Coordinates of C-alpha atoms in Angstrom, one line a residue:
X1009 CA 84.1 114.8 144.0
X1010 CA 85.0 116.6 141.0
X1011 CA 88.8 115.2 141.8
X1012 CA 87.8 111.8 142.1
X1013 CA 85.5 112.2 138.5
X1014 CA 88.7 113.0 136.9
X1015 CA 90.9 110.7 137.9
X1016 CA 88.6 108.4 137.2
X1017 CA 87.5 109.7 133.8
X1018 CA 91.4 109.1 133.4
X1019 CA 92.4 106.1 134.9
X1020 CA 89.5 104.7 132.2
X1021 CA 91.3 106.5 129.3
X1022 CA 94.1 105.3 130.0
X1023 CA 93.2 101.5 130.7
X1024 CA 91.2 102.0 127.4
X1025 CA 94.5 103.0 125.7
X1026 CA 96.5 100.2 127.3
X1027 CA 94.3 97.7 126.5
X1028 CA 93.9 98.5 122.5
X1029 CA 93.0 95.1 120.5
X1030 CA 95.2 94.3 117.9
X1031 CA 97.9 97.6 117.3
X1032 CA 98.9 98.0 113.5
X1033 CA 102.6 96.7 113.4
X1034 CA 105.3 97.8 110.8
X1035 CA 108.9 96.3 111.1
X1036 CA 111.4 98.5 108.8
X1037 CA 114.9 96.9 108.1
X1038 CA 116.8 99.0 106.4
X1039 CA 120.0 97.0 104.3
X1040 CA 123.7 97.4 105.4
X1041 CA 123.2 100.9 108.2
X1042 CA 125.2 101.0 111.2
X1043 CA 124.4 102.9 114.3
X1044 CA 127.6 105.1 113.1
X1045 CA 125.3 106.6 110.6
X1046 CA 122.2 107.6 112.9
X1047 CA 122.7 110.9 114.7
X1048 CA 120.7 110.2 117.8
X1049 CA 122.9 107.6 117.9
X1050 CA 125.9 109.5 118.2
X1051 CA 126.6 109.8 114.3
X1052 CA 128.4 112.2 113.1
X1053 CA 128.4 113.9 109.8
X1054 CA 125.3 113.0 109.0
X1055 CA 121.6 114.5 109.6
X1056 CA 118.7 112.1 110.5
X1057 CA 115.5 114.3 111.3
X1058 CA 113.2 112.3 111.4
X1059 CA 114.7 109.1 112.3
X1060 CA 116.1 111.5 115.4
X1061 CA 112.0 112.0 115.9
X1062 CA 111.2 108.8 115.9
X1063 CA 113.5 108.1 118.8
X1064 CA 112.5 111.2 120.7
X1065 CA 109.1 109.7 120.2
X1066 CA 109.8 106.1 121.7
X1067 CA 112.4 103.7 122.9
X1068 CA 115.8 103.7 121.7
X1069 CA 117.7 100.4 122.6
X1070 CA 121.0 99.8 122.6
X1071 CA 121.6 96.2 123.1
X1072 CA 119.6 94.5 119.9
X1073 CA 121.1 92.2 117.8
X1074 CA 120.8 90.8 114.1
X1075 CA 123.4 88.9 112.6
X1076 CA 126.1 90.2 110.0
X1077 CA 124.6 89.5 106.9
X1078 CA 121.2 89.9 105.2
X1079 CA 119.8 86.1 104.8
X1080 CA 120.5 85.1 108.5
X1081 CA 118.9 87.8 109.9
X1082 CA 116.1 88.1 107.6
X1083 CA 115.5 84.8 107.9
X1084 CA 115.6 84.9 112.3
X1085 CA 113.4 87.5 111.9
X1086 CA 110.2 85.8 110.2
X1087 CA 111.1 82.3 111.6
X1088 CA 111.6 83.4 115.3
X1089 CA 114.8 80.9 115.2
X1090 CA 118.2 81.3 115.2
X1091 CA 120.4 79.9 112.0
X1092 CA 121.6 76.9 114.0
X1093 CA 117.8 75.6 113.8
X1094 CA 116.0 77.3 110.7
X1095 CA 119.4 76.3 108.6
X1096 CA 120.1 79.8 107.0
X1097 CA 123.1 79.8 108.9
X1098 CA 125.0 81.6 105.8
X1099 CA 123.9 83.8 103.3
X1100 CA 122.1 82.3 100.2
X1101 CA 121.2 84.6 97.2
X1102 CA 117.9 82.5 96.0
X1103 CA 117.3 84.4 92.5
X1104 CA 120.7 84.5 92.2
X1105 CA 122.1 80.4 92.7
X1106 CA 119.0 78.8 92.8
X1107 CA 118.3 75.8 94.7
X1108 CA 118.1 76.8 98.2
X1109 CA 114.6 78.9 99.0
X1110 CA 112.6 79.8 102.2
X1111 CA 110.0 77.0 101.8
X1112 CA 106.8 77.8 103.4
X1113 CA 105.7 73.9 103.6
X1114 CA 109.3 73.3 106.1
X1115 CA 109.3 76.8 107.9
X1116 CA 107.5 79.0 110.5
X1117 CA 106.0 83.2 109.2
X1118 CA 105.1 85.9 111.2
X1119 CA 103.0 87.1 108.5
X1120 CA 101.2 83.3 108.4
X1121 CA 101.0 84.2 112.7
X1122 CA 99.6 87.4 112.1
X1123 CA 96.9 86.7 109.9
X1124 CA 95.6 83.9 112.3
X1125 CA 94.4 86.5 114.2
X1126 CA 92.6 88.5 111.6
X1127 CA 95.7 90.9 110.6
X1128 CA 95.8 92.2 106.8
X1129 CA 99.7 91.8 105.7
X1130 CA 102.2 93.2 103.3
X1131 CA 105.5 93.2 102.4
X1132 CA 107.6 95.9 100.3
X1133 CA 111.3 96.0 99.3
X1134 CA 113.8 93.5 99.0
X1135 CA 113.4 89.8 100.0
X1136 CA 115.7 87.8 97.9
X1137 CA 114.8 84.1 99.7
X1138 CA 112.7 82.9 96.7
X1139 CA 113.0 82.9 93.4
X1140 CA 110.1 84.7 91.5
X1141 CA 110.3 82.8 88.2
X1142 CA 109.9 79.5 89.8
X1143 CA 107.5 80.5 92.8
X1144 CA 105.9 84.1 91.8
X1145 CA 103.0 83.1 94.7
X1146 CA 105.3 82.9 97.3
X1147 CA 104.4 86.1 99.2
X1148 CA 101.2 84.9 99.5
X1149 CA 102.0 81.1 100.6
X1150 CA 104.5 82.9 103.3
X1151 CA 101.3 84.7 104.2
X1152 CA 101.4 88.1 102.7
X1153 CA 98.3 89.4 101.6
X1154 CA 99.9 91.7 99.0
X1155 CA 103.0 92.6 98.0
X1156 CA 105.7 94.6 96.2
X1157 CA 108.8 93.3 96.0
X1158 CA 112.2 93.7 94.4
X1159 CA 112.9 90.4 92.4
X1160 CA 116.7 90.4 93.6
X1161 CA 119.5 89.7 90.7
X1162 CA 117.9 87.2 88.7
X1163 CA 120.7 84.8 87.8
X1164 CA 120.2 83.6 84.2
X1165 CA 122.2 82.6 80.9
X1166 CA 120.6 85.9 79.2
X1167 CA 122.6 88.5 80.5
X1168 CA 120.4 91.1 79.3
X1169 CA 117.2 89.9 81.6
X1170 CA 120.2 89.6 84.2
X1171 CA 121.0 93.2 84.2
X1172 CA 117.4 94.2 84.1
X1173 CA 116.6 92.1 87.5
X1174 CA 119.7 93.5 89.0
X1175 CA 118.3 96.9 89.3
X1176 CA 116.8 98.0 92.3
X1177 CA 117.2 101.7 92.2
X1178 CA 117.0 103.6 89.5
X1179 CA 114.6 101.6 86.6
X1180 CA 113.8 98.9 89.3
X1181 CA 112.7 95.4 88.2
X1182 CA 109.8 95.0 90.3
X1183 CA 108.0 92.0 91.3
X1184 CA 103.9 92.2 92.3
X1185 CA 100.8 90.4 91.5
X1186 CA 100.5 91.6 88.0
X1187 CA 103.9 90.0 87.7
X1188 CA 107.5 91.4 87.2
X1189 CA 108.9 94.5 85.4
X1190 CA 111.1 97.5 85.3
X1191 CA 109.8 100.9 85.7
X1192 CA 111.2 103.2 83.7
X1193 CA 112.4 106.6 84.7
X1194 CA 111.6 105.2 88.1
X1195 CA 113.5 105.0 91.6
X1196 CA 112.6 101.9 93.7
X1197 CA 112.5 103.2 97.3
X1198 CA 110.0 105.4 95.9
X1199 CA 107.9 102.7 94.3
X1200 CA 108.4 100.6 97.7
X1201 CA 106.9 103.2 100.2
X1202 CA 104.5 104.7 98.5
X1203 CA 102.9 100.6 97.9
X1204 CA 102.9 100.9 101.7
X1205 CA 101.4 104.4 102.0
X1206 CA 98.5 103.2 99.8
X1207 CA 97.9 100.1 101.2
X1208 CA 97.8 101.9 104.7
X1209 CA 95.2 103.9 103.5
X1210 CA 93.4 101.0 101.9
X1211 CA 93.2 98.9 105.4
X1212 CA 93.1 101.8 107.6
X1213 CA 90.4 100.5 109.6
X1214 CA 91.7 97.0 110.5
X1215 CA 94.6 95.8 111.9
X1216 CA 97.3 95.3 109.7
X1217 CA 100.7 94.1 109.8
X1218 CA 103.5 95.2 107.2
X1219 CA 107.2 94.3 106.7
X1220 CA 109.5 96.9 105.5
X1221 CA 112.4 95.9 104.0
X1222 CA 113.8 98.8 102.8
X1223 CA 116.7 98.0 100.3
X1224 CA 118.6 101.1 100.8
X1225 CA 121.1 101.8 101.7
X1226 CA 122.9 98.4 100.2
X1227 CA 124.9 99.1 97.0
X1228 CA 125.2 100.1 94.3
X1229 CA 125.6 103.5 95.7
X1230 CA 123.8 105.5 93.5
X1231 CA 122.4 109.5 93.7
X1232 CA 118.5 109.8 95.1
X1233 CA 115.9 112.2 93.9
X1234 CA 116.9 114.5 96.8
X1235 CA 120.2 114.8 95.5
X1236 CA 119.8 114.1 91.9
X1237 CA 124.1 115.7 91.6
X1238 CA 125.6 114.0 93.8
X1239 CA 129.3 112.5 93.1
X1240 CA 131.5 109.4 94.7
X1241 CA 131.1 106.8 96.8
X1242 CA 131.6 108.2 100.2
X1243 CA 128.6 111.1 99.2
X1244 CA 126.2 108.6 97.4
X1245 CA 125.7 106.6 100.7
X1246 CA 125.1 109.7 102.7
X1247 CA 122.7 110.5 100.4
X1248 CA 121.1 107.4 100.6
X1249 CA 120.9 107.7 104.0
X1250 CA 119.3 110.6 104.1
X1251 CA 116.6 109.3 101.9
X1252 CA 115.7 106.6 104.1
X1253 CA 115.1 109.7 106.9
X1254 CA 112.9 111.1 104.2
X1255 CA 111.2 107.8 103.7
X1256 CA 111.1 107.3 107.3
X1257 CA 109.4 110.6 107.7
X1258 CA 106.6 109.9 104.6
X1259 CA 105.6 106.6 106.8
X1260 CA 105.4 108.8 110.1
X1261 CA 103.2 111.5 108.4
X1262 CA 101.0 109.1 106.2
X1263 CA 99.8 107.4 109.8
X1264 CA 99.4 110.7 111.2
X1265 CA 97.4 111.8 108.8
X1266 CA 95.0 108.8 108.2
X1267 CA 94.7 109.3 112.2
X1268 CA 96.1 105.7 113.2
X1269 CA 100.0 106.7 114.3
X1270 CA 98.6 106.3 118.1
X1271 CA 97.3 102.4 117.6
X1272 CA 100.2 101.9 115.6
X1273 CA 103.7 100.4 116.8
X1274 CA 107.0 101.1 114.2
X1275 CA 110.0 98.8 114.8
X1276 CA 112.6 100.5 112.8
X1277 CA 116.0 98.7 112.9
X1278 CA 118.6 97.0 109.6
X1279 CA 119.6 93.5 108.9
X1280 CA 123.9 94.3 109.4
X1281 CA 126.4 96.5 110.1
X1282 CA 127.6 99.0 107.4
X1283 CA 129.2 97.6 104.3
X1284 CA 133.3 97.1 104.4
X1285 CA 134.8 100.4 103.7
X1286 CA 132.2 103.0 104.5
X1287 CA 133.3 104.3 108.2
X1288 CA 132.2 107.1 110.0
X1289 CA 132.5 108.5 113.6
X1290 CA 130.3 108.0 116.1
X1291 CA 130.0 109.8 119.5
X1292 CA 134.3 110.5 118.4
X1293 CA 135.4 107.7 117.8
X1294 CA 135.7 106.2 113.8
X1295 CA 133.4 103.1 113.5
X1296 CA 134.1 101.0 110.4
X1297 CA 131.7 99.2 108.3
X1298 CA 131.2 95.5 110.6
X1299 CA 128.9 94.1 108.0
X1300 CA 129.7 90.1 107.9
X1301 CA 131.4 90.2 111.6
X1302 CA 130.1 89.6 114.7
X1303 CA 132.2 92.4 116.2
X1304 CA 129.6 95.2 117.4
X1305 CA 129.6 97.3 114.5
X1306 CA 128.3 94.0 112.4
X1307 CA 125.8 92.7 114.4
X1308 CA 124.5 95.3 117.2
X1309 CA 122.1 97.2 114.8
X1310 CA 120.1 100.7 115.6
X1311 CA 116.7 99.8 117.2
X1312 CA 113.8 102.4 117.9
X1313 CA 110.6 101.4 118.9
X1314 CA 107.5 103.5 118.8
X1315 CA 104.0 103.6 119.8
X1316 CA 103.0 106.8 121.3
X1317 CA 100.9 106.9 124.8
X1318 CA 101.8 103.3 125.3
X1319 CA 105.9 103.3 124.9
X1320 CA 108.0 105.2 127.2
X1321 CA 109.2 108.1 124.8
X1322 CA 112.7 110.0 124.6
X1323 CA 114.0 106.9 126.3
X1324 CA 117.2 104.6 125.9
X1325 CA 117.3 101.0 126.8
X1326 CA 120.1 99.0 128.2
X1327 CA 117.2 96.0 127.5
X1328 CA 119.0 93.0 125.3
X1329 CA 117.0 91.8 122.3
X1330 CA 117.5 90.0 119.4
X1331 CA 116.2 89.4 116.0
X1332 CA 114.1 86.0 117.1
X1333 CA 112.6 87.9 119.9
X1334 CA 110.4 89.8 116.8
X1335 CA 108.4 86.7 115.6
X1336 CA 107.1 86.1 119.6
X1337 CA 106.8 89.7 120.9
X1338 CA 104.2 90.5 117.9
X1339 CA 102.3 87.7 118.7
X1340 CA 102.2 89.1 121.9
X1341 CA 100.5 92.3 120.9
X1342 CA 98.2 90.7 118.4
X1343 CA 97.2 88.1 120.5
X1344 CA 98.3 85.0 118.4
X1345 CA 99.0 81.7 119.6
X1346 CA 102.5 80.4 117.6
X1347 CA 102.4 77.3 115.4
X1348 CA 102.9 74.0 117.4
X1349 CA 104.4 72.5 114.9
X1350 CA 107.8 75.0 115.1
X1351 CA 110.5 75.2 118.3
X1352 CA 110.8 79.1 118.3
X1353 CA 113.8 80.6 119.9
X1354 CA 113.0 84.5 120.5
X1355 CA 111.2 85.5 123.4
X1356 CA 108.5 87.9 123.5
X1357 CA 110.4 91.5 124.4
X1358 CA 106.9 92.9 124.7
X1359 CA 107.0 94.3 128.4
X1360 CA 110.7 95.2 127.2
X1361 CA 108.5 97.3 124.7
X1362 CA 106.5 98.7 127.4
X1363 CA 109.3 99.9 129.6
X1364 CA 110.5 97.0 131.5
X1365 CA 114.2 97.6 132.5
X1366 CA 114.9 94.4 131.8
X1367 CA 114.3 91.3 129.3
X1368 CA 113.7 87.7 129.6
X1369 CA 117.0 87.0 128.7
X1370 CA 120.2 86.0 130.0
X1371 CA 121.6 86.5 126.7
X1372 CA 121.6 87.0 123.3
X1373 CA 123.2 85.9 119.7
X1374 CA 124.9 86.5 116.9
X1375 CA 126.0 83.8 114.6
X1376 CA 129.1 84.2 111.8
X1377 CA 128.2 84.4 107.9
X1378 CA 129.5 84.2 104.8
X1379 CA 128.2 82.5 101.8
X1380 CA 126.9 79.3 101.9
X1381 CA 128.1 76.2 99.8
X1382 CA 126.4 74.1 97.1
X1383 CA 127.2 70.1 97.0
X1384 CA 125.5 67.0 95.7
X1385 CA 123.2 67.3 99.0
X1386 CA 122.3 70.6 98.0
X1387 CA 122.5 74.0 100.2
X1388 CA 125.1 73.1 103.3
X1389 CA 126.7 75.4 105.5
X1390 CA 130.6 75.5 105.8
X1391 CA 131.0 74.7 109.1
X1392 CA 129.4 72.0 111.2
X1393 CA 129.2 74.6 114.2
X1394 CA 129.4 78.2 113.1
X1395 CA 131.4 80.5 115.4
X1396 CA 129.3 82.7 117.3
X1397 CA 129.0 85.4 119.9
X1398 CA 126.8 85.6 122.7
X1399 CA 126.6 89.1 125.4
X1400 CA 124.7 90.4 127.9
X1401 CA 123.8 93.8 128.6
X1402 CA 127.6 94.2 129.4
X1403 CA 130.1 91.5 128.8
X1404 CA 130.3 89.5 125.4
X1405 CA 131.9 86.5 124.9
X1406 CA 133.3 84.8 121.1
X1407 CA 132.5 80.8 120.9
X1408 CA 134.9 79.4 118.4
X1409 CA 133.6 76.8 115.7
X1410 CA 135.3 74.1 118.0
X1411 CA 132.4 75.4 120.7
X1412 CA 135.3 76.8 122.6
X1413 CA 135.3 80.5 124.2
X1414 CA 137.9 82.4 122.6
X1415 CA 137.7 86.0 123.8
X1416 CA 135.6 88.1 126.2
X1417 CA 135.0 91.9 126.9
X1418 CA 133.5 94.4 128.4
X1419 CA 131.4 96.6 126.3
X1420 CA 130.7 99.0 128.6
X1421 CA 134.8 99.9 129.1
X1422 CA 135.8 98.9 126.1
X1423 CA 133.6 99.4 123.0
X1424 CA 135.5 98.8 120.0
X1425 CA 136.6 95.3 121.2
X1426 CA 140.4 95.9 122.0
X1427 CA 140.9 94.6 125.3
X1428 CA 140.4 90.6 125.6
X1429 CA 139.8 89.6 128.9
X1430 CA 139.7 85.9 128.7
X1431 CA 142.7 85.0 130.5
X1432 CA 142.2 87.5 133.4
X1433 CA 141.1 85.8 136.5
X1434 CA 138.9 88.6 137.5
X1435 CA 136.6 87.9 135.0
X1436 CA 136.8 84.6 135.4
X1437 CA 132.7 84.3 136.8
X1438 CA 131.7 86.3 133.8
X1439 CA 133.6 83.6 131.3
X1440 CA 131.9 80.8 133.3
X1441 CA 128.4 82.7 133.0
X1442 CA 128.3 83.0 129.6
X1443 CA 130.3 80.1 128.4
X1444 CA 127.2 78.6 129.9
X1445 CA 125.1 79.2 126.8
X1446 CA 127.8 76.6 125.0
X1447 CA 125.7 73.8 125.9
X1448 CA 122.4 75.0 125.3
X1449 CA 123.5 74.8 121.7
X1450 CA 123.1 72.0 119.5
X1451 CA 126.3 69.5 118.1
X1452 CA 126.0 70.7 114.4
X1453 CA 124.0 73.5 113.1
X1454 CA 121.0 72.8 110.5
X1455 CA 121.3 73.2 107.0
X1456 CA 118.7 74.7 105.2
X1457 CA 115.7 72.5 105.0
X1458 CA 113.3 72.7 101.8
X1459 CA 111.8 70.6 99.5
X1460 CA 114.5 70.1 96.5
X1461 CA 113.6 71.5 92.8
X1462 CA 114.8 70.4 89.4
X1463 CA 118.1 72.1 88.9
X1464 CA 117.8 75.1 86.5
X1465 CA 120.0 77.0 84.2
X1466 CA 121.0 79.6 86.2
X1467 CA 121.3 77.3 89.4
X1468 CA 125.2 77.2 91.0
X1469 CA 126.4 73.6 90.7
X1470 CA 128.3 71.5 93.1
X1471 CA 131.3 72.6 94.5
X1472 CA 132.3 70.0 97.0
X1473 CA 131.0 66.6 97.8
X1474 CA 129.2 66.6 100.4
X1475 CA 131.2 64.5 103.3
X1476 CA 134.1 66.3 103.2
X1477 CA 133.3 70.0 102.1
X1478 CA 132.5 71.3 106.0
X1479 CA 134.9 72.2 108.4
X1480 CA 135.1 70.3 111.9
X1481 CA 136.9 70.6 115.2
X1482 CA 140.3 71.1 114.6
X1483 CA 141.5 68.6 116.6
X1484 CA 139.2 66.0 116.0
X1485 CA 137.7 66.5 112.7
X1486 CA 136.4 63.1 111.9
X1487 CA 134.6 62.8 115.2
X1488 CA 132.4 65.6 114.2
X1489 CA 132.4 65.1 110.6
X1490 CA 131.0 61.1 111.3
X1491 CA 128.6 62.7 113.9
X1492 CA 127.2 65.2 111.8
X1493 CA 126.8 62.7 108.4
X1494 CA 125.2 59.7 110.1
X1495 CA 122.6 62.4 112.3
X1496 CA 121.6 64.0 108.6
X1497 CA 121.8 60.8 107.0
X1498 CA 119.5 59.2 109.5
X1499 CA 116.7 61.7 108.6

């Protein structure tokens, strides 16, 4: 009898521990950090403590994608939709070129989902999809309940205010509710975490949800406060890495310590492969910096998921998820219903979370980047279909921007992407498998859609008109030029 009492004195702790209502949720992107640069990842060179502990402590994955650059994936993330359909198919600097913004009016929010169900939200670091001068509120209308945000490079005529808004290290310019300004003396990772730490304590006793976009380690490469001495280009990013592991570790320690780490779940992953130039070696072999491609090192980011006594711990998954998948698989674990209103593109990875071997998907994506162009339409894209790669827990497969497949490997022989196998005949079922996602995709991808502002100073002007600036099929580039018009010209 006493047997039976206990496992049932168990099986009720545990059900009780399953079933916990509404978990705290923190997403940390880190800016421009490879896998190459993580040591449980097989980095070399490099110490990561307690990013190593967070691992140990949850699931590792090693199939998750973003895209290469900052605005797309940022942008997939909150929206739950891939570039193709949100528009923020390249990256657009807002504070920087004006015009083009994240309109809240046009566009889906996790943090807008998350409060539906009684979440308290916040948002520290770098966001750099709205311009602060023209819209300081929009934190709040994207459905943040506070915030602490650096402004991005300001683009102005004053050159002096410029330099100022550039900084977002050392003497940050800073953007919160009592406005924006530079703190002296002061280093901005600091200023963004320890917002977090406070506000943590603040809503300890309610669910919360908080987006961490940690703007290290993106340059300017700069020295830290742990290693105030430190000299050249190579040794300031290291040192920025470590910071983030020290940052990682204050996050860690504050929920321990306010009690909450077990009904909390950290999603700690980065936006992009490491910037051009900065290689390292990974599990021996050199990995250079893929930020901007969709070769592996660009887009196939470092992805630890943590929850203790709910996710499997000191595990690795072979699970494939992407950066749309977030927006759904929260939902999931707060219990929100999505907005009608949006088509949403993720799906929910939350058993994935939980230890399911395997996802709901047959696939995932990763679209190609680059800046964005301005013309008398406003914010286009430069293509009318963006090139693109699509994989599976295995193979991977390069769409061209003529929606053609162009090259195909396998990941799990061939890593660094030296081998094409498109023209072998053995793999000729794999080609026809994936080349399958080719029609699920749309003609011509979106642009981005937002209500239009009065041009200001600082705003980039018109570079091409807008029928002939984007790039077509190659063979037939007036049949998709005339497609694409009349379809935007018609709404």
């Amino acid at each position: 009898l006493f047997t039976i009492f206990i496992f049932c004195f168990l099986s009720l702790g545990l059900q009780a521990r399953e079933a916990t209502d509404k978990p705290n949720i923190i997403f940390v992107l880190l800016d421009d950090l490879g896998k190459e640069w993580i040591n449980c990842y097989g980095g070399e060179n490099i110490k990561t403590p307690r990013i190593d502990q967070l691992a140990e402590q949850g699931l590792k994955f090693d199939n998750a994608y973003s895209m290469p650059q900052c605005t797309p994936s940022r942008v997939a993330f909150m929206t739950g939709q891939y570039p193709y359909r949100s528009g923020w198919v390249n990256h657009w600097d807002s504070p920087r070129w004006g015009a083009a913004y994240y309109d809240w009016n046009k566009n889906p929010s996790i943090a807008r989902t998350m409060q539906s169900v009684g979440y308290t939200t916040a948002v520290a670091g770098k966001w750099q999809l709205n311009d602060f001068r023209i819209h300081p509120d929009a934190m709040v209308k994207h459905g943040f309940d506070d915030y602490c945000m650096w402004t991005g490079g300001e683009g102005s005529k004053d050159k002096k205010h410029k330099d100022i808004s550039n900084q977002r290290y050392w003497n940050p310019y800073i953007h919160t509710k009592e406005g924006s300004k530079t703190y002296p003396g002061k280093f901005g990772p600091d200023i963004y975490n320890q917002f977090l730490l406070d506000f943590i304590s603040e809503n300890k006793d309610k669910p919360f949800f908080i987006y961490y976009p940690m703007a290290l380690p993106h340059g300017p490469l700069v020295h830290t406060p742990l290693e105030p001495n430190v000299k050249g280009s190579y040794a300031k990013h290291k040192a920025m890495v470590h910071y983030i592991d020290l940052l990682t570790g204050k996050l860690v320690d504050h929920l321990n310590d306010l009690k909450i780490r077990e009904n909390t779940i950290i999603v700690w992953t980065c936006d992009n492969g490491t910037a051009g130039g900065i290689n390292n070696n990974m599990n021996g072999r050199e990995v250079k910096g893929g930020k901007t491609q969709t070769t592996e090192n660009g887009v196939n980011t470092p992805f630890i998921v943590s929850w203790p006594g709910i996710i499997p711990e000191g595990k690795t998954s072979k699970a494939i998820v992407d950066f749309t998948d977030m927006h759904q698989t929260f939902a999931d674990f707060a219990g929100a219903k999505l907005d009608p209103n949006y088509t949403y593109d993720g799906k929910s990875a939350k058993e994935v979370f939980l230890g399911a071997p395997k996802s709901q998907r047959e696939w995932i994506m990763a679209m190609g980047s680059n800046p964005a162009r301005m013309t008398d339409k406003g914010v286009e894209n430069v293509y009318y279909f963006r090139d693109r790669v699509v994989r599976d827990t295995r193979y991977k497969l390069f769409i061209s921007t003529d929606r053609k497949a162009e090259k195909l490997y396998d990941l799990e022989k061939d890593p660094a992407e030296l081998n094409d196998l498109i023209n072998n005949p053995e793999y000729k079922a794999v080609l026809d498998r994936l080349s399958q996602a080719i029609e699920t995709f749309p003609e011509t991808d979106n642009d981005p859609t937002y209500t239009k502002l009065e041009t200001n100073p600082w705003g980039k002007k018109a570079t091409f008109p807008s029928k002939i600036h984007k790039q077509g099929h190659p063979d037939q580039p007036e049949k998709f030029k005339v497609k694409a018009i009349s379809k935007k010209e018609k709404n």
